[in-house]
PDB file of C-alpha atoms in Angstrom:
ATOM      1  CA  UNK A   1      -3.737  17.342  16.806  1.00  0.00           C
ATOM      2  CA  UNK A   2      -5.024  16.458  20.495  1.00  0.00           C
ATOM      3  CA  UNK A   3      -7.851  18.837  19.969  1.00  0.00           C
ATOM      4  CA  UNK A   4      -9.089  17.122  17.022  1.00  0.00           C
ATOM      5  CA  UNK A   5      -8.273  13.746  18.661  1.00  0.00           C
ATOM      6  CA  UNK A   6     -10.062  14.084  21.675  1.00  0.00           C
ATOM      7  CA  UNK A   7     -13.331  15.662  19.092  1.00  0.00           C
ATOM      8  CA  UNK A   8     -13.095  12.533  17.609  1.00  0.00           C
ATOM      9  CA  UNK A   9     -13.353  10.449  20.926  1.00  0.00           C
ATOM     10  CA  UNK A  10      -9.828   9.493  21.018  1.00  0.00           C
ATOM     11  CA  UNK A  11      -8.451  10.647  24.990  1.00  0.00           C
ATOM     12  CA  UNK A  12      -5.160   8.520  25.151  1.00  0.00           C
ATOM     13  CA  UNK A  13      -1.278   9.300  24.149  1.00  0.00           C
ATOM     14  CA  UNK A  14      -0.194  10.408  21.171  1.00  0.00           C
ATOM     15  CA  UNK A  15       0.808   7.426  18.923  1.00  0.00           C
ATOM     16  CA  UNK A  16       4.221   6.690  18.408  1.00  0.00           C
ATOM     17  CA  UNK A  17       5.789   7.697  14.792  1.00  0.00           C
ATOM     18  CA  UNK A  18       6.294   4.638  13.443  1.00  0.00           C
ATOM     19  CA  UNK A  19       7.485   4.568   9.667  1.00  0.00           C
ATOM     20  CA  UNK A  20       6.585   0.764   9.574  1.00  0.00           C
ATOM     21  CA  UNK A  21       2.919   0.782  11.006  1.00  0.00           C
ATOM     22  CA  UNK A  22       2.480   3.621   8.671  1.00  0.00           C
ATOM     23  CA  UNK A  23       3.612   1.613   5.658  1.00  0.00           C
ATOM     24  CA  UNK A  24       1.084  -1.457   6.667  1.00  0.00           C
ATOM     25  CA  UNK A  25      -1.660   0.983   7.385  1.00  0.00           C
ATOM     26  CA  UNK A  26      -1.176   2.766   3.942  1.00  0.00           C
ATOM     27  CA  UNK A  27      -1.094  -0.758   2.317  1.00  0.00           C
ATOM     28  CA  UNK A  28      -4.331  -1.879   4.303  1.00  0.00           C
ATOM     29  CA  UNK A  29      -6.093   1.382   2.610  1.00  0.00           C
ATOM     30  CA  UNK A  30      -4.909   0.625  -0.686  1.00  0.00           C
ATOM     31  CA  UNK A  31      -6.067  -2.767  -0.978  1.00  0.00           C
ATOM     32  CA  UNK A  32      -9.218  -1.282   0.384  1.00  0.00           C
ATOM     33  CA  UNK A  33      -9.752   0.957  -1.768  1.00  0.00           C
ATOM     34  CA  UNK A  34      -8.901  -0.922  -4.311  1.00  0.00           C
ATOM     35  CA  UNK A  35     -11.229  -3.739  -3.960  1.00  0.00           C
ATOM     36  CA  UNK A  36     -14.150  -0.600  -3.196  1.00  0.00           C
ATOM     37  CA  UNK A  37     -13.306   0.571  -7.010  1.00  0.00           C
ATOM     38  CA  UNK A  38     -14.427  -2.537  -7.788  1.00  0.00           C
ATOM     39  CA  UNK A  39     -10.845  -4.407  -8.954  1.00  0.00           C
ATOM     40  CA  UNK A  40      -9.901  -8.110  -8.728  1.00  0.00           C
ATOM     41  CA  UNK A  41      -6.376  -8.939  -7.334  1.00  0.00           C
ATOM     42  CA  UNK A  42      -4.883  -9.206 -10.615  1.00  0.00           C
ATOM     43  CA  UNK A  43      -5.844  -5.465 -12.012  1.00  0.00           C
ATOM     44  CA  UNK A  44      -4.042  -4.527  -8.592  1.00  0.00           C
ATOM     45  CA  UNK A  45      -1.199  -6.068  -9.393  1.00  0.00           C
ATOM     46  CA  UNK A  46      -1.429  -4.949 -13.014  1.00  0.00           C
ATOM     47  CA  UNK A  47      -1.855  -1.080 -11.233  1.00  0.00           C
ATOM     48  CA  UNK A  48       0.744  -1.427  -8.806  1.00  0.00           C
ATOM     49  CA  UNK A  49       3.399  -2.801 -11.060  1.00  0.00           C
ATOM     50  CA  UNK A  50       1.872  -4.036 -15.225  1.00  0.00           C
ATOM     51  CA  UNK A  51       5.768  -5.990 -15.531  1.00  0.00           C
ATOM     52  CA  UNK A  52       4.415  -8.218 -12.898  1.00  0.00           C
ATOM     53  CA  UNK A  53       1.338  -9.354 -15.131  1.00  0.00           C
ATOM     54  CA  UNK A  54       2.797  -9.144 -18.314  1.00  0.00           C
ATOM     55  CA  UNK A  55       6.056 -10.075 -17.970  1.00  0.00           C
ATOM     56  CA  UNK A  56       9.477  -7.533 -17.659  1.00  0.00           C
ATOM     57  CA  UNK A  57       9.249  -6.651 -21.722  1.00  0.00           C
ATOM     58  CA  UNK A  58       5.788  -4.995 -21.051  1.00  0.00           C
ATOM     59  CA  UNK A  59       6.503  -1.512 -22.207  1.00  0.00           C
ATOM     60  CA  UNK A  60       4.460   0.438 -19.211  1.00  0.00           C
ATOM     61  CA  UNK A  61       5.397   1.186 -15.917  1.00  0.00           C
ATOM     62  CA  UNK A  62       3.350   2.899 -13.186  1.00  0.00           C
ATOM     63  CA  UNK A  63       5.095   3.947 -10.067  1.00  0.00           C
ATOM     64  CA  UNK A  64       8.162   3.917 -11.144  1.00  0.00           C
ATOM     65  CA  UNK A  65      10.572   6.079  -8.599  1.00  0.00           C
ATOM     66  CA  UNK A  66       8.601   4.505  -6.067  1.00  0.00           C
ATOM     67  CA  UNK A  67       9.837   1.034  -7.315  1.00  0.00           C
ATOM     68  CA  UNK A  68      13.135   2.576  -7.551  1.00  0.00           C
ATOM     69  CA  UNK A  69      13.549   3.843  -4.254  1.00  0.00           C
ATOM     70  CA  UNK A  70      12.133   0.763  -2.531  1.00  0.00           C
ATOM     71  CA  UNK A  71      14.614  -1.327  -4.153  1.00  0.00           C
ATOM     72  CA  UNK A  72      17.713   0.476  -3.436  1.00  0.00           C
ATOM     73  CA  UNK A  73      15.917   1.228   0.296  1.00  0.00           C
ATOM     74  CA  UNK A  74      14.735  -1.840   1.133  1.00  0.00           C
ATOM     75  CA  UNK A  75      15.810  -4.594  -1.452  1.00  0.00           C
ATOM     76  CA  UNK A  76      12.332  -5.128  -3.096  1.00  0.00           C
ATOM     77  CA  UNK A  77       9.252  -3.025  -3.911  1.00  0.00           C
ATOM     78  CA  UNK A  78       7.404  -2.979  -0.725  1.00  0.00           C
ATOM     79  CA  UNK A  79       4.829  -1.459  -1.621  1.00  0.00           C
ATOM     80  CA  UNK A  80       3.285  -3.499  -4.291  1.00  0.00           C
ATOM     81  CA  UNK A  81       4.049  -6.512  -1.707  1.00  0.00           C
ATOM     82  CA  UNK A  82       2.515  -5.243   1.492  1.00  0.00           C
ATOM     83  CA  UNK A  83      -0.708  -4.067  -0.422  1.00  0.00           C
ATOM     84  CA  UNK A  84      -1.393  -7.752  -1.658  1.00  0.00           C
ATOM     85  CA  UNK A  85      -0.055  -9.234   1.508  1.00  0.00           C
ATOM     86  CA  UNK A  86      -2.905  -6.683   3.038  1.00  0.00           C
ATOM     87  CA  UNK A  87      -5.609  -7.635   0.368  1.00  0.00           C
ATOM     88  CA  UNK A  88      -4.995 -11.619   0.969  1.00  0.00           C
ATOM     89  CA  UNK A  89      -6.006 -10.955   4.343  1.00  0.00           C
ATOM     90  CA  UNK A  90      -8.300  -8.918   3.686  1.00  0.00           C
ATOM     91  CA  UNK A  91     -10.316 -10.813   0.342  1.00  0.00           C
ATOM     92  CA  UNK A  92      -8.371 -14.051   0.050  1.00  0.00           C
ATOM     93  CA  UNK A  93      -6.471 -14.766  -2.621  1.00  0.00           C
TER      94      UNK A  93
END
């Protein structure tokens, strides 16, 4: 990877694996991307997690094992947070 690095510009260390600066990073790029597709806030939500819009008897679900996992990892779904904590900052609310 330094090759390619130092192509790019880049002539420092190698960063530092960090599992939590990746997770904000991917959430930054989601809400990104998101609002470049052209959504509002509330069709991410809806896309990240529809129960959250339409209340826990909505009958779709979209990342499911995702969901899953970050509950029993981390005792919420992460995911779906960080990427609108990321797009507040980003947009506004």
């Amino acid at each position: 990877m330094q090759p390619f690095a130092q192509d790019m510009g880049y002539d420092g260390e190698p960063f530092i694996w960090n599992p939590n600066r990746r997770a904000l990073l991917r959430a930054e790029l989601d809400a990104y991307y998101a609002k470049l597709y052209g959504l509002t806030r509330d069709e991410l939500r809806y896309i990240l997690d529809p129960s959250d819009v339409y209340g826990a008897d909505f009958p779709s679900e979209t990342f499911r094992v995702l969901k899953n996992n970050e509950i029993k990892k981390f005792g919420e779904y992460r995911t779906q947070r960080l990427v609108l904590e990321a797009w507040d900052r980003m947009f506004g609310s």
